[in-house]
Every structure is written in C-alpha cells, then in structure tokens.
Coordinates of C-alpha atoms and ligand atoms in Angstrom, one line a residue:
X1 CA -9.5 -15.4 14.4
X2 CA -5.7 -14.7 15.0
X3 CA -5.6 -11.4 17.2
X4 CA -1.6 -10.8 16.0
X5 CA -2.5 -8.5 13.9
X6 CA -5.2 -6.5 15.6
X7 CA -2.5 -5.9 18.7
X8 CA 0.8 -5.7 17.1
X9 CA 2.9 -2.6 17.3
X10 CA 3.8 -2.6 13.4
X11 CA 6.7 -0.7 14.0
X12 CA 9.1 0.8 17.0
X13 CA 7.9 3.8 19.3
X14 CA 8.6 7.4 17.7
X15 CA 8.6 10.3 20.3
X16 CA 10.0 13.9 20.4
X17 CA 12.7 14.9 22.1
X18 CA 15.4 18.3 21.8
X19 CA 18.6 16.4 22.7
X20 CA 20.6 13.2 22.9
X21 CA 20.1 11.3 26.0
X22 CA 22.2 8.6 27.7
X23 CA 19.5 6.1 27.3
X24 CA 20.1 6.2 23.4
X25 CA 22.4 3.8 21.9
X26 CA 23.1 5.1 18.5
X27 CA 22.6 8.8 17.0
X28 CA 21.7 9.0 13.2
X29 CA 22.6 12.1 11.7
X30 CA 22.8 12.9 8.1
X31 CA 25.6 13.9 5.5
X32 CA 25.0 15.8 2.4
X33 CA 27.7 15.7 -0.4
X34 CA 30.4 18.2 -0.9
X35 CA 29.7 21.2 -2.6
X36 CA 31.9 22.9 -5.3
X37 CA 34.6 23.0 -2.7
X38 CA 33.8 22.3 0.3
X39 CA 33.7 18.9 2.5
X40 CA 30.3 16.8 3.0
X41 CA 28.8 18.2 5.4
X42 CA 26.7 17.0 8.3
X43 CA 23.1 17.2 8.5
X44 CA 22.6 18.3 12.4
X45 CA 20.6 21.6 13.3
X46 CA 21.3 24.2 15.5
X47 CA 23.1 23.3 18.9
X48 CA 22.6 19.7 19.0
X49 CA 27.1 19.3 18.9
X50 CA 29.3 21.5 20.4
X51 CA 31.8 22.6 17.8
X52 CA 34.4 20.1 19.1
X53 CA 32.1 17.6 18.7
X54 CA 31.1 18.2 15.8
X55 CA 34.6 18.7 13.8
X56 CA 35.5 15.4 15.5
X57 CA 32.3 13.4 13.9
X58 CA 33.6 15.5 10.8
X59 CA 37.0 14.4 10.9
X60 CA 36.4 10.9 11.5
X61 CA 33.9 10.8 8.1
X62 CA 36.9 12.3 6.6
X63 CA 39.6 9.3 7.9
X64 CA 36.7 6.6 6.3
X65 CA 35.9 8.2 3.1
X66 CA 32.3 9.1 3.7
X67 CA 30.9 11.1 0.9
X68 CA 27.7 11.6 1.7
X69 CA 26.0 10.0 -1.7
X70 CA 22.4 8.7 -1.1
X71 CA 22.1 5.5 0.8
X72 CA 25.8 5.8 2.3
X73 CA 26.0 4.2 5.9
X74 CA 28.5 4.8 7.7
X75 CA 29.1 3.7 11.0
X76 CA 31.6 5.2 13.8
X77 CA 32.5 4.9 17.8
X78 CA 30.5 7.9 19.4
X79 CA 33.2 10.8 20.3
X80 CA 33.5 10.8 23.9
X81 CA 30.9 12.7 26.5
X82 CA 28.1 12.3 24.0
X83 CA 26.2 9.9 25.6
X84 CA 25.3 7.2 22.8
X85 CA 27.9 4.5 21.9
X86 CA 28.3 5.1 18.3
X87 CA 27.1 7.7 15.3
X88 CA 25.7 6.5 12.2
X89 CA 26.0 9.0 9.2
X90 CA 23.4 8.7 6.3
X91 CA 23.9 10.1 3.3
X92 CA 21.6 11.9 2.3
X93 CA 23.1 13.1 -1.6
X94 CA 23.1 16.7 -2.4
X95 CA 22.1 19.2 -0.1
X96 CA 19.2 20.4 -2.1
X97 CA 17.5 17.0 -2.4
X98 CA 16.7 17.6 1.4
X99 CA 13.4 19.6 0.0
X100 CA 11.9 15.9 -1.4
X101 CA 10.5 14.5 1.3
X102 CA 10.1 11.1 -0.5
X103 CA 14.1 11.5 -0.3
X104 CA 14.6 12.0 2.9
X105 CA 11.8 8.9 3.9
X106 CA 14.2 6.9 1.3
X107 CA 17.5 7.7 3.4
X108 CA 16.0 7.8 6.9
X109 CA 14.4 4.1 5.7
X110 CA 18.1 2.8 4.7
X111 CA 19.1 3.5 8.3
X112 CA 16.5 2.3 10.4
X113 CA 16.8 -1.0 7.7
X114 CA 20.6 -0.8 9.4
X115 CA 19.8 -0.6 12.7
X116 CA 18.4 -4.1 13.4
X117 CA 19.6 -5.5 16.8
X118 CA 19.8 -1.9 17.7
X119 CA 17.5 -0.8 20.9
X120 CA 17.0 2.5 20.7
X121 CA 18.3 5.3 18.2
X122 CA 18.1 9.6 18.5
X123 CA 18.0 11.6 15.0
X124 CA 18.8 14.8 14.1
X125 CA 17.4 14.1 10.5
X126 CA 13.9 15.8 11.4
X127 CA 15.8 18.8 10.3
X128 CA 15.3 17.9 6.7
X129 CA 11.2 17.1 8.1
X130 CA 10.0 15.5 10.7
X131 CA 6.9 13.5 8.7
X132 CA 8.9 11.7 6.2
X133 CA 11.9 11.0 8.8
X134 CA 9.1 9.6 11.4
X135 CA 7.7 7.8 8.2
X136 CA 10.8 6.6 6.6
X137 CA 12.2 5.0 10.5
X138 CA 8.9 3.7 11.0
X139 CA 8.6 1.5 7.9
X140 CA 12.3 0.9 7.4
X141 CA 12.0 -1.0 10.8
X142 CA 9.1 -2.5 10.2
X143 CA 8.8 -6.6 10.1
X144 CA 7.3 -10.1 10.1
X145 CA 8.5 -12.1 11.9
X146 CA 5.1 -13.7 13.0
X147 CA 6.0 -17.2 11.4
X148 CA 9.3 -17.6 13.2
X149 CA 9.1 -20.1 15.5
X150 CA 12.8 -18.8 17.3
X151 CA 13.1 -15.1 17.6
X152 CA 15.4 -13.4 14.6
X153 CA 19.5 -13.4 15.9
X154 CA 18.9 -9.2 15.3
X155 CA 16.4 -7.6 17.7
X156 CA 14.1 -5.3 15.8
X157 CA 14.0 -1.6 16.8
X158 CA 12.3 -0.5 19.3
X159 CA 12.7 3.6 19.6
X160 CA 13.2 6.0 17.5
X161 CA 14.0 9.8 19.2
X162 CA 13.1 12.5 17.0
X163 CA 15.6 15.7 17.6
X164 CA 13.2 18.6 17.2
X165 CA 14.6 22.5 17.9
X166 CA 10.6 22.7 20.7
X167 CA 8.4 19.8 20.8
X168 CA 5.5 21.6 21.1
X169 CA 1.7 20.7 20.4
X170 CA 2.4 21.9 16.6
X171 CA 5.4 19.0 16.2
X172 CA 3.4 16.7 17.9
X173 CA 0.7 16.4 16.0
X174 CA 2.9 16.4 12.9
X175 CA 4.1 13.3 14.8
X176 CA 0.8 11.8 15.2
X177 CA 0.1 12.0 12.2
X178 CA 2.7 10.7 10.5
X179 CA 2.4 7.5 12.9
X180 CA -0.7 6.7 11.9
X181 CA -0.1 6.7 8.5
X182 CA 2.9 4.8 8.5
X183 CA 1.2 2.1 11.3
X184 CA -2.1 2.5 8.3
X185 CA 1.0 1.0 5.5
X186 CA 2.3 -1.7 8.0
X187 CA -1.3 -2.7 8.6
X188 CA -1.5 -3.1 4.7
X189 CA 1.9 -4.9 5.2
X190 CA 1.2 -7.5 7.4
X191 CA -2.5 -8.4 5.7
X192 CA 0.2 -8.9 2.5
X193 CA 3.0 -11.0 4.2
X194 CA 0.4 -13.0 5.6
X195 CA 0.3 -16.4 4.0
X196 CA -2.7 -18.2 2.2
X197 CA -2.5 -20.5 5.0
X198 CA -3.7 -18.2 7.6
X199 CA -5.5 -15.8 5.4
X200 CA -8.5 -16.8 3.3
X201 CA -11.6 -14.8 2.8
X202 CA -13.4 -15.4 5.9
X203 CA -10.2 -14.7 8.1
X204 CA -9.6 -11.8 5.7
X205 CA -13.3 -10.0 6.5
X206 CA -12.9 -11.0 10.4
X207 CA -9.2 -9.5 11.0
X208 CA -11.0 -6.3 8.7
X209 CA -13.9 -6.3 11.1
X210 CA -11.5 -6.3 14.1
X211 CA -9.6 -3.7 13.4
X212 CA -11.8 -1.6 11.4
X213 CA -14.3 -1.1 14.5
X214 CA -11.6 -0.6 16.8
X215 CA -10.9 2.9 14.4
X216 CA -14.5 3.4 14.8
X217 CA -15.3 2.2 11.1
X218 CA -19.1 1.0 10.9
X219 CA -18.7 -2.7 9.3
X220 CA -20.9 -5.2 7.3
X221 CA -20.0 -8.7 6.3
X222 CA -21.7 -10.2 3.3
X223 CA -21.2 -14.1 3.3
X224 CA -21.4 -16.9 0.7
X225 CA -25.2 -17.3 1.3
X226 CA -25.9 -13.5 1.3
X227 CA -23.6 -13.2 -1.8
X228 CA -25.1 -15.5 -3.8
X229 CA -28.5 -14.4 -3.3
X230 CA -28.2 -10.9 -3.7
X231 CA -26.8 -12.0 -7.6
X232 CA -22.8 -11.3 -6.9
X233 CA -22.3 -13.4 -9.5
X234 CA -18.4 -12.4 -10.1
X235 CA -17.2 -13.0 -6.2
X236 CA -19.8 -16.4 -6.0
X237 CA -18.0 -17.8 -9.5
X238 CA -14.5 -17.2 -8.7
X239 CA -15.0 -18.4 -4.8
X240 CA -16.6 -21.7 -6.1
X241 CA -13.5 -23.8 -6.5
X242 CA -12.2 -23.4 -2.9
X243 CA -13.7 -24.8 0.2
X244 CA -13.1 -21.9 1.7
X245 CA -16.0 -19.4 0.6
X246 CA -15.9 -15.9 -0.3
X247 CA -16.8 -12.7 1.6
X248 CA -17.9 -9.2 0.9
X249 CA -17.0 -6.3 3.2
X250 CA -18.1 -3.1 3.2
X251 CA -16.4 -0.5 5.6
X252 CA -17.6 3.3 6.0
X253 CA -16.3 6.3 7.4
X254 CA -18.4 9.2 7.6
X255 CA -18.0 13.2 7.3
X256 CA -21.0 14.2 7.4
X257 CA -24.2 15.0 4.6
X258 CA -22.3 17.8 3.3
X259 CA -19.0 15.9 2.3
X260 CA -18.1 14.6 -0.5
X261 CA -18.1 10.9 -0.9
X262 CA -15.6 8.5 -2.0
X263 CA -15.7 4.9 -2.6
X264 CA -12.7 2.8 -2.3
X265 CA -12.5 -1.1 -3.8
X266 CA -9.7 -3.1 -3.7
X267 CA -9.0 -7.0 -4.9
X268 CA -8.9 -9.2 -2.1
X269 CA -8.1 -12.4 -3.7
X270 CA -6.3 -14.6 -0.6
X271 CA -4.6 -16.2 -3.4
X272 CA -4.5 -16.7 -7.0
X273 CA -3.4 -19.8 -8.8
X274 CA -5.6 -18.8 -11.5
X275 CA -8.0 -21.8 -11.2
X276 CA -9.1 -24.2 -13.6
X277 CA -6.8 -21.8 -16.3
X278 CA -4.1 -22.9 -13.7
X279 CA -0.6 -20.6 -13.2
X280 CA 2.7 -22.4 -14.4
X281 CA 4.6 -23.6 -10.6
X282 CA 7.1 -21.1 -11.0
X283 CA 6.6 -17.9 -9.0
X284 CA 3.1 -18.7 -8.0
X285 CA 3.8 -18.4 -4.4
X286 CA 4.2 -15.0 -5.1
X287 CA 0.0 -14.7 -5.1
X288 CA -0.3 -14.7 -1.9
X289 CA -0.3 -10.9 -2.7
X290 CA -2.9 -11.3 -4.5
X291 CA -4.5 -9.0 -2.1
X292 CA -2.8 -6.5 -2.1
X293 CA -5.3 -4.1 -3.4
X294 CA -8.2 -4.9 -0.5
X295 CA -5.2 -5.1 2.0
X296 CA -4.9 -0.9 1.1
X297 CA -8.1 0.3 0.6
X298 CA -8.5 -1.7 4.5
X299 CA -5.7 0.2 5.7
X300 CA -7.0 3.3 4.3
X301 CA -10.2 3.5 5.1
X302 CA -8.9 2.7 8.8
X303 CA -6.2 5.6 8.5
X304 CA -9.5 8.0 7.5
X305 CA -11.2 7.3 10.7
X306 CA -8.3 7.5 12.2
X307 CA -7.5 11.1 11.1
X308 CA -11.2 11.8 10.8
X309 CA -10.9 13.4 7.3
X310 CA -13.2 15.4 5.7
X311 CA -14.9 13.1 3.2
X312 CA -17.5 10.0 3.4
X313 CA -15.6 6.9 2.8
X314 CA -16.9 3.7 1.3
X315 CA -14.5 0.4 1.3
X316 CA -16.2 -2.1 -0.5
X317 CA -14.1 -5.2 -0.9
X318 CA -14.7 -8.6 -2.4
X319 CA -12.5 -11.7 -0.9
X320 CA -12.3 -15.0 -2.4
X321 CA -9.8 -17.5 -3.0
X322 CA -9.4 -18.5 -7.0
X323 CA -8.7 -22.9 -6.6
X324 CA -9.1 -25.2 -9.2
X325 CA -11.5 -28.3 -8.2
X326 CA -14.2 -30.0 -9.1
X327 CA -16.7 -27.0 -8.0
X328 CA -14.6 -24.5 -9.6
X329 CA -16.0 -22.5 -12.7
X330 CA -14.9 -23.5 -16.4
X331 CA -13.4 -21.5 -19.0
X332 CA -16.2 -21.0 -21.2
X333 CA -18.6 -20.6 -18.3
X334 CA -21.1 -18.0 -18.2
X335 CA -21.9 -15.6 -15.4
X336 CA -23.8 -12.7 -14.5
X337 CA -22.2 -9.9 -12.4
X338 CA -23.4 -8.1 -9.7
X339 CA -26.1 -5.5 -11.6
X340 CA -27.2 -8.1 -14.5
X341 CA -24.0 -8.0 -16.7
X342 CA -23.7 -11.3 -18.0
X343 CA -20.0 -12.4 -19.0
X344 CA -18.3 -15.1 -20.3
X345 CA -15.3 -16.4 -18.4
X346 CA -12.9 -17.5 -20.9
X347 CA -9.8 -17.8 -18.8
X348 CA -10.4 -18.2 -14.9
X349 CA -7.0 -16.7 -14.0
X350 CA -8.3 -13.4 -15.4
X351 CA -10.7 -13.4 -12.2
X352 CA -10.1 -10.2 -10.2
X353 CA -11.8 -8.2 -12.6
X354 CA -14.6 -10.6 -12.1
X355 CA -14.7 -9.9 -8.0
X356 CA -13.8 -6.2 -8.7
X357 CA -16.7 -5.3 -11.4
X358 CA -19.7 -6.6 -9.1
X359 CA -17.8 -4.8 -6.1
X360 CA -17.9 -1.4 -8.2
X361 CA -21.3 -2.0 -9.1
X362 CA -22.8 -2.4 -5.6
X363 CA -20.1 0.8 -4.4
X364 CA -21.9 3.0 -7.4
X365 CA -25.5 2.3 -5.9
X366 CA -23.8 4.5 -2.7
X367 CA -23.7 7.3 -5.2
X368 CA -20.4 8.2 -4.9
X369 CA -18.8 11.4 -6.0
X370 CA -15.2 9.2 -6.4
X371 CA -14.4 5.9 -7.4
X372 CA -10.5 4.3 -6.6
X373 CA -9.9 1.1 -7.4
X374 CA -6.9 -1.0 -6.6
X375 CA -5.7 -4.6 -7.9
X376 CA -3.1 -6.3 -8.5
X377 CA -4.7 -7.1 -11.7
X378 CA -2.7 -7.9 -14.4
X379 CA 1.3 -9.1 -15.3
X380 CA 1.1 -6.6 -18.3
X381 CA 1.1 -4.1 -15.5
X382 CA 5.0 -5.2 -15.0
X383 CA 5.5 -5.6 -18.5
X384 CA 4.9 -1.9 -18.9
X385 CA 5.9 -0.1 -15.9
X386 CA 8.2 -2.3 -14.5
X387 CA 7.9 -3.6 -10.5
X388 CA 7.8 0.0 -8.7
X389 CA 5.3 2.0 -11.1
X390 CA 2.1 1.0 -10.7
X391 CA -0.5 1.8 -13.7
X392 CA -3.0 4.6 -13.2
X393 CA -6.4 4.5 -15.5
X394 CA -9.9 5.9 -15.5
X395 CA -11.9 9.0 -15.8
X396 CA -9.1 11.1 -17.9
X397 CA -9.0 14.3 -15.2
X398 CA -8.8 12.0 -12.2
X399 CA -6.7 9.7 -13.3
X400 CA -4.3 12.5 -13.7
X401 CA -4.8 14.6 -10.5
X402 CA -4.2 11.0 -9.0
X403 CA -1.3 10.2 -11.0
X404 CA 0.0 13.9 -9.6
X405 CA -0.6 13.0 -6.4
X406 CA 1.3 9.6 -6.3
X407 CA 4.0 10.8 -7.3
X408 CA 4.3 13.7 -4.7
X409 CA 3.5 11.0 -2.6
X410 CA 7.1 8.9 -3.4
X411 CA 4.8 6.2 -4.9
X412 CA 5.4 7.0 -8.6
X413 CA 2.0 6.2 -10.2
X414 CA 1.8 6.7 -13.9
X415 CA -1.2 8.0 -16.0
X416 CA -2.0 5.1 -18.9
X417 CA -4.4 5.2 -21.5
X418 CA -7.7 3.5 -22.6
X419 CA -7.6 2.6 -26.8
X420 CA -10.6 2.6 -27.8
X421 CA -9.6 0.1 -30.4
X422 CA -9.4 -2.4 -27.3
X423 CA -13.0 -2.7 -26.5
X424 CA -14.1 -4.3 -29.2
X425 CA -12.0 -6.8 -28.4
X426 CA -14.0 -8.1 -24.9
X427 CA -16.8 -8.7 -27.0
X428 CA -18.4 -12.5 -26.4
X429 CA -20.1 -15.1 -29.0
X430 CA -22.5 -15.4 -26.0
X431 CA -22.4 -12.9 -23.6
X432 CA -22.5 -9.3 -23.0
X433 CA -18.6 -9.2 -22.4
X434 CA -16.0 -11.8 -22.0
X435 CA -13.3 -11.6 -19.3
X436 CA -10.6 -11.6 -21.6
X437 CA -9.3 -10.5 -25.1
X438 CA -8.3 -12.9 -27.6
X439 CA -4.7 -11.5 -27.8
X440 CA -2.1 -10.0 -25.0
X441 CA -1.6 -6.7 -25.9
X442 CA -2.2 -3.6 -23.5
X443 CA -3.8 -6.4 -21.0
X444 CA -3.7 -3.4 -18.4
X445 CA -5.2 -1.9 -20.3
X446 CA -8.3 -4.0 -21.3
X447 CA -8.2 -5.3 -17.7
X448 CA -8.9 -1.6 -17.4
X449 CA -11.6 -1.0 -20.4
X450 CA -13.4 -3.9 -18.6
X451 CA -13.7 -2.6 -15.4
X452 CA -15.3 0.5 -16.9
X453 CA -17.7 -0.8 -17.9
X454 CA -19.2 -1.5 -14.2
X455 CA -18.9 2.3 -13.5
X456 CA -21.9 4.8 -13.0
X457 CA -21.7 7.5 -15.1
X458 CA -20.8 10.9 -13.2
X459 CA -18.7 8.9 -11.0
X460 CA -14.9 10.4 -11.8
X461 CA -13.0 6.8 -11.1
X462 CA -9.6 5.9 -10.9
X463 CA -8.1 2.2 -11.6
X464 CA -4.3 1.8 -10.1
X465 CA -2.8 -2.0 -11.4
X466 CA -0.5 -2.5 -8.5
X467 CA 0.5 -6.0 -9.6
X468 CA 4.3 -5.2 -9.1
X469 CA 4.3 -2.3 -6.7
X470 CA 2.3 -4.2 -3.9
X471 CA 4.6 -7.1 -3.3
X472 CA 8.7 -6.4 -3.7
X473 CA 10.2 -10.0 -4.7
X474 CA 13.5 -8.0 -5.2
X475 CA 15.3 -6.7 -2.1
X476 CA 15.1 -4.2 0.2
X477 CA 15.7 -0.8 -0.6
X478 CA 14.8 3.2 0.9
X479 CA 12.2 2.4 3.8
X480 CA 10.4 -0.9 1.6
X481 CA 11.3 -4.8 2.6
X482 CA 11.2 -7.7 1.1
X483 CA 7.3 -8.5 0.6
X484 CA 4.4 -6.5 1.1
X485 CA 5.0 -2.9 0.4
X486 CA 1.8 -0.9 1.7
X487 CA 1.7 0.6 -2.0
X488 CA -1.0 2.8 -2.2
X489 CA -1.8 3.8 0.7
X490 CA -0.6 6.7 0.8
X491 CA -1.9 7.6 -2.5
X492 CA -5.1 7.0 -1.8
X493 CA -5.3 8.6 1.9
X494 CA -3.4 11.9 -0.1
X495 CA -6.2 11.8 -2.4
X496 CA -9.2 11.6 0.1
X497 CA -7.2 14.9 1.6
X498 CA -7.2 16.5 -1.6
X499 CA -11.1 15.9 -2.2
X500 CA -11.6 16.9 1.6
X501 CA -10.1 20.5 0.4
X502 CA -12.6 21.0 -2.6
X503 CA -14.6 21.6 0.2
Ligands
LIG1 N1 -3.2 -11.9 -10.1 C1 -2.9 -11.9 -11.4 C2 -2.0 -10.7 -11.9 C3 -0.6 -10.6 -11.3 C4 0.4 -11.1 -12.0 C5 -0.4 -10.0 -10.1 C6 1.7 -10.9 -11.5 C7 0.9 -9.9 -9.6 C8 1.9 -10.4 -10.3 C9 -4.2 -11.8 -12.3 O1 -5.3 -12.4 -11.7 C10 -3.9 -12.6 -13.5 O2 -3.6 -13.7 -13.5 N2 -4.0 -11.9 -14.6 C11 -3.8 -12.5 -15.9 C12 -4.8 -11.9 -16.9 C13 -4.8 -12.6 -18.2 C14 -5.3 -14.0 -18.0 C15 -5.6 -11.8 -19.2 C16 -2.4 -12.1 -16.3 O3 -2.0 -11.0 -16.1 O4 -1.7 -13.0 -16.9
LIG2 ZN1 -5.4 -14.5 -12.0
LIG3 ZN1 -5.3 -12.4 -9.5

C-alpha cells in the first residue's frame, strides 16, 4: 500500500494569531462594494491598520479600480512599515453577504487559489468568520501533485495566519474544528484524484483501513472469497470482469448504546467503463470518480471519530472495478443481491446500484435509525441538476431536512421526487427486478426507486446522486479545483450533527 495519502498534509498550516508579523509575506484582507455613496470599503477589524495605513491601502484600490464585486483580486505593493511585501484585496461583494458563510469560504477560496508560489499569508478575513475563512484557505490551497515527477513552477501554500481580535481556547477550537473538516474533504479529494492505476478495490479498502484506525475507527475487510460466500451477489457480479477483485469495508464509530445510529454507504467503484455494456471513449477517463461516493462517506466517517460526535456511525462500502472481459457478467445475466433479491442485469454500466443495494442491505441488518447513501450514480443526475447540484431522494421528511441542510452547508443539494409510475418500469421477464428501465426518462430517479427497494422499513434514508458534483471537469472556481471536489462531506458530517442534537 502507498502511504502518500495516510501522511500527507492535505493542505497548508492554519494558526491564530492577533497581528501581522514580519515573517508573513502577503496580507489578505477583504473589500466589500460601495454602498449608496460611499467607496468600497475594506474588510479589516478593529486596530489591525493604523488610519494612515489604512487610507493608503484605500487610496491605492482607488488608483486600480477595485470595486470590491465577488471574486475580485487585487494585488498591490505593501504600504511601507507593515511588515509583509504586498496586500491582496478580495472582494468580497456587498457588505451584507458577509453573514453567508458559504460566501465568505467562496471568496477566501479564490485567494488562497491566487496565492500559489506564495509561502506564507496573514488574514484579517476571519472578521467575516473564522470557520469558513479557515475552510475556504484550506481547500482553495489544496493539491495533487502526487503524479508529478518535477515539482510544480508555483510552490503551494504553506501558512495561513488567521487575524483574530483574542485567540483564546474558544477560537481555537473553532479552528480545530474547522481543520478537520476541511483535511476530512481533502482526504475525500485525494481518494478521487487518485487514478485507476493506483487505486483499485483492494488498494481502496487498505488506504481506508490505514487511515480509518489511525482516527480510531474500528475496521473490517470483507474480500472476494468472504463476499461471495456470504451471497454479495451485486459487488461479486460487477467485480467479475477485472482481475483485480472486489472488497467490502465496513467502518464504525461509536457513541454509545444510547445514540442514535446512522449508516453511511457510498459507491466505491475504482472505475467505471461500464463493462460488457461498454462506455463510448469520449470522456470515460472521467470514471476514475467513480468513487466519489465511498471516497465521502470514508472521509466522513473518519471526520466523526475525529470530532467524536454524538451518534453511532456505520460506513459500509462496496469497491469493485466494473471491466469488460471474458469473466465479466452479461447483459441479460441474472443475480441475486445481498438478502435474496434476484435481479436481472440488463445493462452492466448501470452497476453501482448493483454494489450499492447489497451494501444497504447488509447496513439495514445494523438496525439503523438513518440511512445516507452517496453515488455517483447516474448521468441523468447532470441532465437534471446540472454539474454542481447533486440530486437528493428517499424517505420524503429526510430527504428534505437533508436537502435543508446542504444547502446551509454551500453544497446546494436538491430535494427530487420518486413517480410512482416509474416502478413498474424495473420490473423483469425473469427476475424479481431488473437493473434498468426500458426507456431514459427520470433515470435518477429510477436509479433511485431501485435502491429503495433494498431499504428496511423504519429506516428514514436518504439517496444523494453526486454524479456531477463529486468530480469538477470544468475549472476552478470559490475554494473547489479542478477534479475531486469532497462533495458531500460536509453534508453528511452536518447531518450526523443534526441527529446528534435530537438527542
Ligand atoms: N458511473 C455512471 C454514472 C455517471 C455518469 C457518473 C456521468 C458520473 C458522470 C453510472 O454507473 C452509469 O453508467 N449509469 C448509467 C445508467 C444507465 C445505464 C441506466 C447512465 O447514467 O448512463
Ligand atoms: Zn456505469
Ligand atoms: Zn458507475
């Protein structure tokens, strides 16, 4: 096993300090737009500039035209006596947008993005909060560079100081916190960027074991032999056509008898080019994220143990690589999920729900309280919502409350319905289901409707399609490269916080 990932850094150091110091290079301070009348006006806090200092910065934003819209960088030789060499002014839009914090991660991502080659930057932006500023540096500067084989002309960041009015236990924690949950999205980052090469299912479940005991997660590895004789009959069917077999991992944190439980299962397929129903050429490099979905529920559960929150977590994750090959199952082929489902594959590309249905049916024998599942399931997801919205399904009052929550969160999930009409239309000639619909329409849907059926009753479940959101093709933008994207992790760790408060 490659130990890269298990000892990497993710992302540069964030600490706490009340001033600027000579040791920073650059200060990053933020500009709101003009009011009514007035100029745009910079985003500093109490006493950081003395007032000629600070109508000098002003005046100089003035000379270059800085407005202050969203996104704005601009970039100016540090006024003399103030210890860094030059001030970067973010714009940060109007004034009263400083109250969203998925803002303010946005804009405090476009300037770390900016700050390649850069060693160490201060910030006054934690005046408009510390979390998301701490969040939005953190994964702005994050990158993967692992496959380089000559280091990248631009440095990457390596400090980020945090200008706080007292840095006291209170702010530090806040700190904490907020580090771990942006390292928890890198972790989810770097499992994605990864290529198939280097991570197949057995590579997959070691680098999860490594770094899921190391958080103190309790870890069990069910292998090709142990799969197919406890009747997985979804992960064994799609594994078949690649040499390199299929795994099963199961990851718990636990709160205590008295919490509530919550299962987590994500898609961990290494890659996808659809198998025997083979994926045109173009674009299919783009399934090494096929993953994405196990790659968060990974980083999540590790983020819970972590931050020792307040309900049992369950990660139960099926990894296997969908190859077309003599061994590989045929469209027409008929298998029996984990449970005794038996279904009819009619088009192997349409395989996650295979892995994911026996993975929900062994994490419902835990007797869960919660069900979230996570995929990159299905290209209707981008039809519908686009690259950035993933697709929120399941149990109608918890599919909402998570739907709420993502979006609080800055990560835009949408609730989406269940037709009934559709589920008709995964009836088989010779099975109990078929993997498919014989048409295209609402294929998040039905992607959806089939998955449900795998879920115990009294379970309140949630299905988010992250088929665009997990992997941005397009480029970079707020505090989200090119690549893996970490989507939804911090859904899902907001949700286990909001279940932890139900008491
Ligand atoms: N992994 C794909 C879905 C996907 C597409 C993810 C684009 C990310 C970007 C999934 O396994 C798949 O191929 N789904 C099929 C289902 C169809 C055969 C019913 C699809 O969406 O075309
Ligand atoms: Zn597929
Ligand atoms: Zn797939």
């Amino acid at each position: 096993m490659s130990k890269s990932s298990a000892i990497r850094q993710l992302g540069p150091e964030l600490s706490l300090v009340t001033g600027i110091s000579k040791d920073d290079d650059v200060l990053v301070i933020g500009l709101t737009t003009a009011d009514e009348d007035g100029a745009p006006s910079l985003v500093i806090g109490d006493g950081l500039l003395d007032d000629a200092t600070a109508s000098a910065i002003d005046d100089a934003l003035a000379a270059v035209g800085a407005k202050g819209s969203a996104g704005e960088l601009t970039k100016l030789p540090a006024p003399a006596g103030l210890g860094v060499t030059s001030v970067l002014a973010v714009g940060l839009g109007a004034a009263e947008k400083l109250d969203d914090a998925e803002h303010v991660r946005r804009q405090a991502g476009v300037a770390a993005r900016s700050l390649q080659g850069v060693a160490t930057a201060v910030t006054s932006l934690p005046v408009a909060g510390l979390a998301a500023t701490a969040e939005g540096f953190f994964l702005g500067a994050y990158r993967f560079d692992e496959f380089r084989s000559t280091p990248p002309e631009k440095a990457p960041l390596t400090a980020v100081r945090l200008i706080v009015p007292v840095a006291d236990k209170t702010t530090q924690a806040e700190l904490d916190r907020a580090k771990a949950i942006a390292r928890a999205v890198s972790i989810a980052r770097d499992f994605v960027n990864t290529p198939p090469s280097h991570l197949f299912p057995e590579e997959f479940a070691d680098r999860a074991k490594a770094l899921g005991s190391a958080a103190g997660l309790k870890v069990e590895i069910l292998d090709e032999t142990a799969l197919d004789k406890a009747g997985y009959g979804g992960i064994v069917g799609v594994g078949k056509g690649s040499s390199r077999p299929p795994r099963l991992v199961r990851l718990s944190h636990s709160a205590g008898r008295k919490a509530k439980t919550v299962a987590l299962v994500g898609k961990g397929v290494t890659f996808d080019t659809g198998g025997i129903s083979i994926k045109p050429a173009a674009g299919m490099e783009n399934m090494t994220s096929d993953m994405g979905g196990a790659a968060a529920v990974i980083a999540t559960a590790i983020l819970a143990a972590e931050l020792n929150v307040g309900v049992n977590v369950i990660a139960t994750v099926p990894m296997a690589e969908n190859m077309p090959s003599s061994t590989a199952q045929r469209p027409g082929d008929v298998l029996t999920q984990y449970g005794g489902k038996t279904v009819e594959v009619i088009n192997t590309d349409a395989e996650g729900r295979l892995i994911l249905a026996d993975a929900i049916v062994r994490a419902c024998e835990d007797e869960p309280d919660y069900l979230i599942d996570t995929a990159t399931l299905t290209g209707a997801q981008l039809v519908a919502l686009g690259t950035r919205t993933p697709g929120v399904m399941g149990t109608d009052e918890f599919r909402d409350r998570v739907a709420t929550i993502s979006q609080a969160e800055g990560e835009s999930g949408w609730p989406m319905p269940f037709p009934e009409e559709l589920r008709p239309d995964l009836d088989s000639r010779v099975a109990d289901l078929a993997n498919v619909t014989n048409h295209r329409w609402g294929g998040m849907l039905s992607a959806g409707i089939y998955l449900r059926e795998f879920v115990a009753k009294d379970v309140q479940w949630v299905h988010i399609d992250i088929a665009g959101p997990a992997f941005n093709t397009g480029g970079p933008w707020g505090y989200t490269g090119k690549g893996g994207t970490g989507v939804p992790v911090r859904t899902i760790f907001a949700v286990l916080e909001d279940i932890a408060a139900e008491g």
